Amino acid sequence: MRVRDELRMNVNQQPHMASPYGQPQPGYQGYPQPGYGGGHVPSGYPAQYAPYNGPGSAYQQGPPQGMRGPPTSGAPPVSGAQNYSQFGQGETQNGPPPMGAPPQRPPVSQPYTPAVVNLSGPQPPYDQQFGAPPVSMQQMTNQMASMQVGSTAPSPAGPGYAPPSVSQAPISSAYSPAAPHTFSLTSTAPTQPPPTEAMAQVPPRSYYGAPPPAQQPFPNAAPPFSSTGPTQPQAPPPVSQQSFSQVPPVSQPPFSTAMPPGPTQSYGGPLPPTQPSFPRPPPPTSQLSNFPGGPPPTSTPSQLPGGMLPQPPVSQPSPYHSVPPPNTTGFPPQVGAPPRPPPAGMQGPPMASQGPLMAQANHVPPSQPGMPPSPINAGLSGPPPQPGMQGYPPQQNGAFGQVRGPQPGYAGPYSGQPNYGPPPAAPAPAPAAPKRLDPDSIPSPIQVIEDDKANKGSEPFTTGVRGQAPPLVTTKFQARDQGNASPRYIRCTAYNVPCNADMAKQSQVPLAAVIKPLATLPPDESPPYLVDHGESGPIRCNRCKAYMCPYMQFIEGGRRFQCGFCSCVTEVPPHYFQHLDHTGKRVDCYDRPELSMGSYEFMATVDYCKNNKIPQPPAFIFLIDVSYNAVKNGMVGIVCQELKTLLDYLPRQNPDVDSNIRVGFVTYNKVLHFYNVKASLAQPQMMVVSDVADMFVPLLDGFLVNVSESRMVIESLLDQIPEMFADTRETETVFGPVIQAGLEALKAADCAGKLFVFHSSLPIAEAPGKLKNREDKKLVGTDKEKSLFQPQVSFYNTLAKECVAQGCCVDLFIFPNQYVDVATLGVVPTSTGGSIYKYTYFQSSTDQERFLNDLRRDVQKPMGFDAVMRVRTSTGIRATDFFGSFYMSNTTDVELAGLDCDKTVTVEFRHDDKLSEETGALMQCAVLYTSCNGQRRLRIHNMAVNCCSQLADLYRNCETDTIINFFVKYAYRSVLSSPTKNVRDSLVNQCAQILACYRKNCASPSSAGQLILPECMKLLPVYLNCVLKSDVLQPGADVSLDDRAYLRQLVSAMDVAESHVFFYPRLLPLQQLDVESMSLPVAVRDSEERLSRGGVYLLENGLNIFLWVGANAQQELLQNIFGTTAFSQIDPGMTSLPALDNPFSKRLKEIIESVRAQRSRYMKLMVVKQEDKLELIFKHFLVEDKSNNGGASYVDFLCHMHKEIRQLLS
Amino acid sequence: MATYQEFIQQNEDRDGIRCSWNLWPSSRLEATRLVVPVSCLYTPLKERPDLPPVQYEPVLCSRANCKAVLNPLCQVDFRAKIWACNFCFQRNSFPPSYAGISEVNQPAELMPQFSTIEYIVQRGPPTPLIFLYVVDTCLEEEDLQALKESLQMSLSLLPPNALVGLITFGRMVQVHELSCEGIAKSFVFRGTKELSPKQIQEMLGLMKPATSGQQGKPLAPHDAAASCRFLQPVQAVDMNLTDLLGELQRDPWPVPQGKRPLRSTGIALSIAIGLLEGTFPNTGARVMLFTGGPPTQGPGMVVGDELKTPIRSWHDIQKDNARHLKKATKYYETLSNRAAVNGHSVDIYACALDQTGLLEMKCLANLTGGHIVMGDSFNTSLFKQTFQRVFSKDYNGEFRMAFGGTLEVKTSRELKVSGAIGPCVSLNSKGPCVSDNEMGVGGTCQWKICSLTPATTLAMYFEVVNQHNAPVPQGGRGAVQFVTQYQHSNTQRRIRVTTIARNWADAQSQIQHIESSFDQEASAVLMARLGVFRAESEEGPDVLRWLDRQLIRLCQKFGQFSKDDPNSFKLSESLSLYPQFMFHLRRSPFLQVFNNSPDESSYYRHHFVRQDLTQSLIMIQPILYSYSFYGPPEPVLLDSSSILPDRILLMDTFFQLVIFHGETIAQWRKAGYQEMPEYENFKQLLQAPLDDAQEILQTRFPMPRYVDTEHGGSQARFLLSKVNPSQTHNNLYAWGQESGAPILTDDVSLQVFMDHLKKLAVSSSA
């Protein structure tokens, strides 16, 4: 019953469920990895454990017992192996999958299917998996069980997975070490497992023996998610969702059943093998289930038992055993572990950590509950499913199969979650115990994304309703402007703003808006209407100068209006007067965009122009480095060749008319060459300026020309530039003077414009802005690290200021072969609204396409010049901080020398007074800019959000992606002033506070050991973890300072969609590609264990596209893609796929093209073969896994978060 | 005895020398009492078609501080093959190659007719001539076009192997690279920033990394790779450069209302000089500046770009109200000295209606031997033909220009050299023959003359060493040797040696001889040069007073008169014209700034201190020819009485050629009689002065302003300002004559001047 309830609950939350499913699927893919992971898994665990170790120890005690039991199962594992055989496959696959995906999927899929089914209803894609879920709770539990089993299996897997288990074993000894190993081994597998382990961490250690179980626990953890589903039921729907732990409770029953058994079993099995990883995972799961079941002290064990329990239910003991290892591996990583931790009173802390995972799971739970469990289940059931898994490994089917098996387990997992709940009560493990272990998986981004697609993608999003969160950025939807700006222009972190500062402070939820003022809209949405208020200019509030907008209240029969921002009453000018209707609206309300729309444009009058002069049309100046390196790597030739055609596509207002943007050309090495390309000349003339110390423009007339008039001369010039410098020996370059030159040219021409600088090397020639090579890796990680992000000379800051004053936007294309100090070179671009494009080790053969596409887009994209942005807000809040590529000379005006359609400004708001729930909070973003044909315009975006006096409302209406966007920008700016470690810590701390506040104020009372996440924020931990281990905040040894500075600057102007995919890359399983359908296959989670050896995956993060080819990829697939069936014949150096005459190849190319089209930068395709050297790079993007540079796996981190939260709560 | 006349003429023809005195007083005191110093005008490169250069090295005195060249005045012991230096009396043996000499087989330098001799010597590899055009682009379209054509035309006049370079300037300065194919390439410099020579060379890429470390020494001059980009043989880049000049645009920077165009002349010159300095030091080179207005920005700026602030006038200068004057002058002086050190000369071709800053820039040409040409527009024949004439060739088909000259003066012991006035700079070579008493550019016995033409004439001033109590023994001869080393336009290095000797005379016993040896023409010019030299640094009135005093003293010394009886005053023939020269000199634009702009004054003075005696005299006292039906053309007095209605006057002031038609002639001409066959003679009369003018125009450098005017015409002022105002509105009716034309002036006439002179000369109180 409960299960059903939970399921229902889940169902309610289905969307989430869906996501879990999604996860499961990944899981399957993961499984393939698991195989690999096997080895990895263990390692993975250790790693995770390592972090958790502290807690782990505590857990260990508990878990160990139980765990150890399982360990013994170690033997079982063997059997498990068999059982796992399914898993085994799974393992093989599972190995990886177990870690993260497997649990979810396998278990979930099938088990969930049932449950899911319900849930799945909404989510077709998942159906399959869900298909299983329908079995839902039971299945879930089963799955959970299976999961646990799986977990146990993992340990067994150890055998089967030999490596994993082994690794686990070792790990068990030393988690930390193990962890690393695992990562190294098969990062995927390990990583996945690790997470779970992480969850379980605490337990793990104790459990090491138990670890395997722990893994199971993880599965449990997964369940937790499912549990979340339950929680939802329990807790306020939203809350409940949020708090997995709570959910778990609900689910707990199932979980507990499933879980406990699982754990125990798993423990038995797992313990030995998994100890490292498993133990921990188990703990979580076990904790959940076990703990509940187990005695308080042994809570861990109990948990394990709990975990075991699920397993038992699954009756997969044997499978478990065998399975456990694998599962553990797989599962542990998954939520399973997390959930358990809480349960484990002992493991309490770890559990807690697991809890968090659970919590995530909880998020998942709603829809995913099934899923998560399924994972766990999968893990548990894993064994059973394994077969399926194997078959499916890549696909969900397998998962389903597994799921079914697991289903029982799932119950477990769920219980697990409940357990988590209990765990907090851990001491009162009993409660936990009573509740089922929840093998649910941790919240799955994929599930969330898919749910959102399913729920919100079908109907247009209308902006008329205040306080309504828009669809996620990953969801394709149509926006209708009904008075508020479309989410394409503005996204807020919260759509219900706390009424007062205290609430805001308490919640710690950042109040911010991510504004993309000139965003391009899909073709089915109309661009902002142009409003002309005549010679007197736009009508504005007298006091705060807000522009006419729908928030202006007309009074006195329409003769005056009251400002919605400052409440000041202003006379309506006679020419603007209109009568009001009976509702107080102006009669012409719907005829006037400024009265009915959220976004529109005003024609600005001469009063809005610099120096009260109508601006000149802007100019583009191309400044090309012609030093030896630039010539040699082909850049010069390519640029010149491309410009010949590109100049026909300069931005223009009216497509029928030639652009009136003028162009100019400069080349340089350590001196500058200007070109006179006046139309009347037969040949261009070169003017060399070698006085770089005091830059000036040598000519005016003839430098900036109209393309159509001077075409012949320009072409001649572009033909000759590469020849002229073909034999150059000059290696030194300048940089400061180059920008100065462009700036001076614009000054001389008295216009705004954009510089395109193509630069190759560190500017060491004697000139202003000369730089030293200061690359010093030894500083990384020290307090001085921040200096590496700061410009080494102040020259560029001053220069940037001058550029902004002139409206000179600088775009920088760099082609470095070594350190070029991007941190310093980038100062001007990032202060002027420009972009940096970096092509390290540029080779024309491989990078030309990327560069050219970037260049084309950069030149063609719509943009405004010499812009000023001002954000006005209603009384009570105030825009206090701004992030992005711009310059501010005072505290309110964002000055953008250039503003293109990709540039985003993130604005943080703070209270300076109380807000009223009635009026809500209003903001108006006004951007004054010069259009590409020299018109001065004002673009207005209005946004109204609700105000709330209940924290729950805040948590119910926020957007994690946007919050992350804000956090990233905040953190990336903080690295300029603080050591990265502090930045990371404060990020974790703030998130913990957010979640703790939720837990404290919004979640229904439950054990402190439960991790309860707000539904809207359940992905916060996973995304935050991605941020924390990003190259900027936690670099690996192979990440150059330039790359970090580049990424830092890049991210600072990203919109939400870009930052989302950047931090959580999209991983598409191509083997599931339906050639007939227009839709893309459902993505899988970014974890190695989700990768199937037999599959081919496409990964994109906005900067790169990887095509990962599994070592055992189906020959048909290879044939379709590469035209060869031999894995070994695939050339990893290829940058584009062969054009083959088969539907698959065509469709794949289409997909790649469409993915590229979505991003502002062209993504170079890299083919990564499994077990190839390049795979290391690829693995870097599997962000749920533990990373090489010490970044935690998802599961580990979730555990850690949980711990933090618990600390805050206690 | 027409002897002195003949002697003077003969000496001038042979040696290019005109001495103020052809007998020299034997003691310093006596020399001082002669008023006009012992001095001479020397034309180092006087054309001597009859003097073939010898192809060997001169024989030098072996004494280290003498090094005089073997000359006809030396005593030679043909048997011992020994010669005694006539300056230091060192006995030197002849070099081996002279083994065959004897009384009947003398080398040329020993023959009296070869007191001036030219040697062709081998000194390093020949270096081609260098012509660096520095062109202002802030011109009216029409002017620029004309200038471009002139420049293009000039390419065909240059020696084919000459190196040519192009710098253009306006708001920016562009150094054009001539070697590049395809895209025309130029280096651009900001017009406001002063750069050190080293910076300039670095920025032009002329510094070789290897050599740049050598203590800032200039680069090896023959670094072809580095320099060839900017200086190319004419024959190689003829087409290129022609195209480049053809595409030359007006300065593209907009000139706002009420502003002058920004003209970076200062920087352009600094870069031109820096470029040559870095690439071809000590090589003959001409920087040719073509400018159409004053420098308005950067160092060397003469006037701001605000049109409302006019360029400085003499009035401003006297009131010390010329803001930029001192700074600019100093700047250009520094540049000039740099150029001079390296043997590069700077020409200034300034064509504008307003002043162009010649006052500030004159030193560029003055110190380096460059030309200054001033005109109203580049689109005038004055400029075009003058410019063309720069490249005129002599009877041998060689260019009438020489480069990198150094003039060394050696004197016998009784004399020391006080200084030189002319287009030269001191080389600061202290020798035994250098006087402490400086006149002109002194303190040295060597001068650098960066550019020479056959007309270039220097005034050299000497001092007699011997004290009154130890005069030079009678019967001896004082000798002076001028050794001029230079680079001939055909790139040969040559040495011209002129050795002169004059007898010593006791001023007390032989004053009549000394008086009759007085060369009043040369003396007038030599004194005028001293006056002009002083005028450069002193107030105008002071100079005039000094001149007057000198004249009075001279008259007192040589005049025959009874005390306090002006009417008794008489001057001998050898001095009779001298006061008249002084009268016209006082009125000349060289000393009078009234009615002349500072630029014009500088221009006139520039030419005055370099032209030979004949031209200088024309400048001091213009020549007036009268054409009438009553006889052949005749020279007439430069007097207002010569202006008659039925005459055509042709006046040559050197700078102007004025053809003035008398009132009646003008009426006839207007009536068109010359068109009628029966008045063919009238037509011929009209034509005669034109033909004569053409003749003068053909040879004169720079081309004079050619004025064809008539009675009452506005341009008649050129004539009226020059003639002696014997008839003015004040005395017209008193004279009661009908001839001549009254001049509306308060200037004193020659008559009044002479009256005063006599009065003062005979005054016992003076």
JSON list of C-alpha atoms in Angstrom, two decimals, chain A residues 350-448:
[
{"chain": "A", "resi": 350, "resn": "PRO", "atom": "CA", "xyz": [27.33, 9.52, 6.71]},
{"chain": "A", "resi": 351, "resn": "MET", "atom": "CA", "xyz": [23.90, 8.49, 6.41]},
{"chain": "A", "resi": 352, "resn": "ALA", "atom": "CA", "xyz": [23.10, 12.02, 6.57]},
{"chain": "A", "resi": 353, "resn": "SER", "atom": "CA", "xyz": [25.32, 12.56, 3.73]},
{"chain": "A", "resi": 354, "resn": "GLN", "atom": "CA", "xyz": [23.60, 9.84, 2.08]},
{"chain": "A", "resi": 355, "resn": "GLY", "atom": "CA", "xyz": [20.57, 11.44, 3.26]},
{"chain": "A", "resi": 356, "resn": "PRO", "atom": "CA", "xyz": [21.26, 14.35, 1.17]},
{"chain": "A", "resi": 357, "resn": "LEU", "atom": "CA", "xyz": [21.54, 12.13, -1.68]},
{"chain": "A", "resi": 358, "resn": "MET", "atom": "CA", "xyz": [18.37, 10.78, -0.63]},
{"chain": "A", "resi": 359, "resn": "ALA", "atom": "CA", "xyz": [17.04, 14.13, -0.48]},
{"chain": "A", "resi": 360, "resn": "GLN", "atom": "CA", "xyz": [17.94, 14.57, -3.98]},
{"chain": "A", "resi": 361, "resn": "ALA", "atom": "CA", "xyz": [16.36, 11.39, -4.50]},
{"chain": "A", "resi": 362, "resn": "ASN", "atom": "CA", "xyz": [13.48, 12.90, -2.88]},
{"chain": "A", "resi": 363, "resn": "HIS", "atom": "CA", "xyz": [13.35, 15.40, -5.48]},
{"chain": "A", "resi": 364, "resn": "VAL", "atom": "CA", "xyz": [13.52, 12.68, -7.78]},
{"chain": "A", "resi": 365, "resn": "PRO", "atom": "CA", "xyz": [11.10, 10.78, -5.85]},
{"chain": "A", "resi": 366, "resn": "PRO", "atom": "CA", "xyz": [8.08, 12.53, -6.90]},
{"chain": "A", "resi": 367, "resn": "SER", "atom": "CA", "xyz": [8.27, 11.19, -10.27]},
{"chain": "A", "resi": 368, "resn": "GLN", "atom": "CA", "xyz": [11.45, 9.42, -9.93]},
{"chain": "A", "resi": 369, "resn": "PRO", "atom": "CA", "xyz": [10.92, 7.87, -6.69]},
{"chain": "A", "resi": 370, "resn": "GLY", "atom": "CA", "xyz": [10.35, 4.85, -8.57]},
{"chain": "A", "resi": 371, "resn": "MET", "atom": "CA", "xyz": [13.37, 5.50, -10.49]},
{"chain": "A", "resi": 372, "resn": "PRO", "atom": "CA", "xyz": [15.71, 6.08, -7.76]},
{"chain": "A", "resi": 373, "resn": "PRO", "atom": "CA", "xyz": [14.58, 3.09, -6.09]},
{"chain": "A", "resi": 374, "resn": "SER", "atom": "CA", "xyz": [14.82, 1.39, -9.26]},
{"chain": "A", "resi": 375, "resn": "PRO", "atom": "CA", "xyz": [18.39, 2.23, -9.43]},
{"chain": "A", "resi": 376, "resn": "ILE", "atom": "CA", "xyz": [18.86, 0.89, -6.10]},
{"chain": "A", "resi": 377, "resn": "ASN", "atom": "CA", "xyz": [16.61, -1.80, -6.89]},
{"chain": "A", "resi": 378, "resn": "ALA", "atom": "CA", "xyz": [18.43, -2.15, -9.97]},
{"chain": "A", "resi": 379, "resn": "GLY", "atom": "CA", "xyz": [21.37, -2.51, -7.90]},
{"chain": "A", "resi": 380, "resn": "LEU", "atom": "CA", "xyz": [19.63, -4.88, -5.79]},
{"chain": "A", "resi": 381, "resn": "SER", "atom": "CA", "xyz": [17.57, -6.33, -8.36]},
{"chain": "A", "resi": 382, "resn": "GLY", "atom": "CA", "xyz": [20.52, -5.61, -10.35]},
{"chain": "A", "resi": 383, "resn": "PRO", "atom": "CA", "xyz": [21.30, -9.14, -10.27]},
{"chain": "A", "resi": 384, "resn": "PRO", "atom": "CA", "xyz": [18.06, -10.08, -11.63]},
{"chain": "A", "resi": 385, "resn": "PRO", "atom": "CA", "xyz": [17.91, -7.26, -13.98]},
{"chain": "A", "resi": 386, "resn": "GLN", "atom": "CA", "xyz": [21.43, -7.70, -14.78]},
{"chain": "A", "resi": 387, "resn": "PRO", "atom": "CA", "xyz": [20.58, -9.99, -17.45]},
{"chain": "A", "resi": 388, "resn": "GLY", "atom": "CA", "xyz": [18.35, -7.42, -18.67]},
{"chain": "A", "resi": 389, "resn": "MET", "atom": "CA", "xyz": [20.93, -4.99, -17.83]},
{"chain": "A", "resi": 390, "resn": "GLN", "atom": "CA", "xyz": [23.38, -6.73, -19.81]},
{"chain": "A", "resi": 391, "resn": "GLY", "atom": "CA", "xyz": [21.15, -6.83, -22.65]},
{"chain": "A", "resi": 392, "resn": "TYR", "atom": "CA", "xyz": [20.07, -3.42, -21.95]},
{"chain": "A", "resi": 393, "resn": "PRO", "atom": "CA", "xyz": [23.06, -2.21, -20.32]},
{"chain": "A", "resi": 394, "resn": "PRO", "atom": "CA", "xyz": [23.15, 0.48, -22.76]},
{"chain": "A", "resi": 395, "resn": "GLN", "atom": "CA", "xyz": [19.51, 0.81, -22.91]},
{"chain": "A", "resi": 396, "resn": "GLN", "atom": "CA", "xyz": [16.86, 1.04, -20.45]},
{"chain": "A", "resi": 397, "resn": "ASN", "atom": "CA", "xyz": [15.48, -2.24, -21.22]},
{"chain": "A", "resi": 398, "resn": "GLY", "atom": "CA", "xyz": [18.10, -3.82, -19.32]},
{"chain": "A", "resi": 399, "resn": "ALA", "atom": "CA", "xyz": [17.29, -1.53, -16.61]},
{"chain": "A", "resi": 400, "resn": "PHE", "atom": "CA", "xyz": [13.81, -2.54, -16.68]},
{"chain": "A", "resi": 401, "resn": "GLY", "atom": "CA", "xyz": [14.67, -6.04, -16.49]},
{"chain": "A", "resi": 402, "resn": "GLN", "atom": "CA", "xyz": [16.72, -5.28, -13.59]},
{"chain": "A", "resi": 403, "resn": "VAL", "atom": "CA", "xyz": [14.26, -3.00, -12.26]},
{"chain": "A", "resi": 404, "resn": "ARG", "atom": "CA", "xyz": [11.84, -5.66, -11.94]},
{"chain": "A", "resi": 405, "resn": "GLY", "atom": "CA", "xyz": [14.14, -7.65, -10.05]},
{"chain": "A", "resi": 406, "resn": "PRO", "atom": "CA", "xyz": [15.04, -4.77, -7.94]},
{"chain": "A", "resi": 407, "resn": "GLN", "atom": "CA", "xyz": [11.60, -3.62, -7.48]},
{"chain": "A", "resi": 408, "resn": "PRO", "atom": "CA", "xyz": [11.33, -5.41, -4.34]},
{"chain": "A", "resi": 409, "resn": "GLY", "atom": "CA", "xyz": [14.53, -3.91, -3.53]},
{"chain": "A", "resi": 410, "resn": "TYR", "atom": "CA", "xyz": [13.12, -0.59, -4.25]},
{"chain": "A", "resi": 411, "resn": "ALA", "atom": "CA", "xyz": [10.82, -0.96, -1.55]},
{"chain": "A", "resi": 412, "resn": "GLY", "atom": "CA", "xyz": [13.89, -1.35, 0.37]},
{"chain": "A", "resi": 413, "resn": "PRO", "atom": "CA", "xyz": [15.45, 1.71, -0.90]},
{"chain": "A", "resi": 414, "resn": "TYR", "atom": "CA", "xyz": [12.48, 3.66, -0.09]},
{"chain": "A", "resi": 415, "resn": "SER", "atom": "CA", "xyz": [12.49, 2.35, 3.28]},
{"chain": "A", "resi": 416, "resn": "GLY", "atom": "CA", "xyz": [15.99, 3.31, 3.15]},
{"chain": "A", "resi": 417, "resn": "GLN", "atom": "CA", "xyz": [15.01, 6.81, 2.76]},
{"chain": "A", "resi": 418, "resn": "PRO", "atom": "CA", "xyz": [12.68, 6.59, 5.52]},
{"chain": "A", "resi": 419, "resn": "ASN", "atom": "CA", "xyz": [15.52, 5.14, 7.24]},
{"chain": "A", "resi": 420, "resn": "TYR", "atom": "CA", "xyz": [17.36, 8.19, 6.51]},
{"chain": "A", "resi": 421, "resn": "GLY", "atom": "CA", "xyz": [14.75, 9.96, 8.16]},
{"chain": "A", "resi": 422, "resn": "PRO", "atom": "CA", "xyz": [15.31, 7.68, 10.97]},
{"chain": "A", "resi": 423, "resn": "PRO", "atom": "CA", "xyz": [18.96, 7.82, 10.79]},
{"chain": "A", "resi": 424, "resn": "PRO", "atom": "CA", "xyz": [18.85, 11.29, 11.94]},
{"chain": "A", "resi": 425, "resn": "ALA", "atom": "CA", "xyz": [16.98, 9.82, 14.60]},
{"chain": "A", "resi": 426, "resn": "ALA", "atom": "CA", "xyz": [19.55, 7.37, 13.90]},
{"chain": "A", "resi": 427, "resn": "PRO", "atom": "CA", "xyz": [20.04, 6.73, 17.42]},
{"chain": "A", "resi": 428, "resn": "ALA", "atom": "CA", "xyz": [16.49, 5.95, 17.17]},
{"chain": "A", "resi": 429, "resn": "PRO", "atom": "CA", "xyz": [17.46, 3.89, 14.32]},
{"chain": "A", "resi": 430, "resn": "ALA", "atom": "CA", "xyz": [14.58, 1.94, 15.30]},
{"chain": "A", "resi": 431, "resn": "PRO", "atom": "CA", "xyz": [12.34, 4.40, 13.66]},
{"chain": "A", "resi": 432, "resn": "ALA", "atom": "CA", "xyz": [14.42, 4.27, 10.69]},
{"chain": "A", "resi": 433, "resn": "ALA", "atom": "CA", "xyz": [14.47, 0.66, 10.88]},
{"chain": "A", "resi": 434, "resn": "PRO", "atom": "CA", "xyz": [10.82, 0.47, 11.12]},
{"chain": "A", "resi": 435, "resn": "LYS", "atom": "CA", "xyz": [10.68, 2.52, 8.07]},
{"chain": "A", "resi": 436, "resn": "ARG", "atom": "CA", "xyz": [11.97, 0.83, 5.14]},
{"chain": "A", "resi": 437, "resn": "LEU", "atom": "CA", "xyz": [15.27, 1.43, 3.73]},
{"chain": "A", "resi": 438, "resn": "ASP", "atom": "CA", "xyz": [14.94, 3.50, 0.69]},
{"chain": "A", "resi": 439, "resn": "PRO", "atom": "CA", "xyz": [17.16, 2.35, -2.08]},
{"chain": "A", "resi": 440, "resn": "ASP", "atom": "CA", "xyz": [16.05, 5.21, -4.16]},
{"chain": "A", "resi": 441, "resn": "SER", "atom": "CA", "xyz": [18.60, 6.94, -6.14]},
{"chain": "A", "resi": 442, "resn": "ILE", "atom": "CA", "xyz": [19.74, 10.41, -5.63]},
{"chain": "A", "resi": 443, "resn": "PRO", "atom": "CA", "xyz": [18.11, 13.17, -7.60]},
{"chain": "A", "resi": 444, "resn": "SER", "atom": "CA", "xyz": [18.83, 12.83, -11.23]},
{"chain": "A", "resi": 445, "resn": "PRO", "atom": "CA", "xyz": [19.25, 15.88, -13.38]},
{"chain": "A", "resi": 446, "resn": "ILE", "atom": "CA", "xyz": [18.12, 13.93, -16.35]},
{"chain": "A", "resi": 447, "resn": "GLN", "atom": "CA", "xyz": [14.97, 12.98, -14.64]},
{"chain": "A", "resi": 448, "resn": "VAL", "atom": "CA", "xyz": [14.25, 16.52, -13.68]}
]
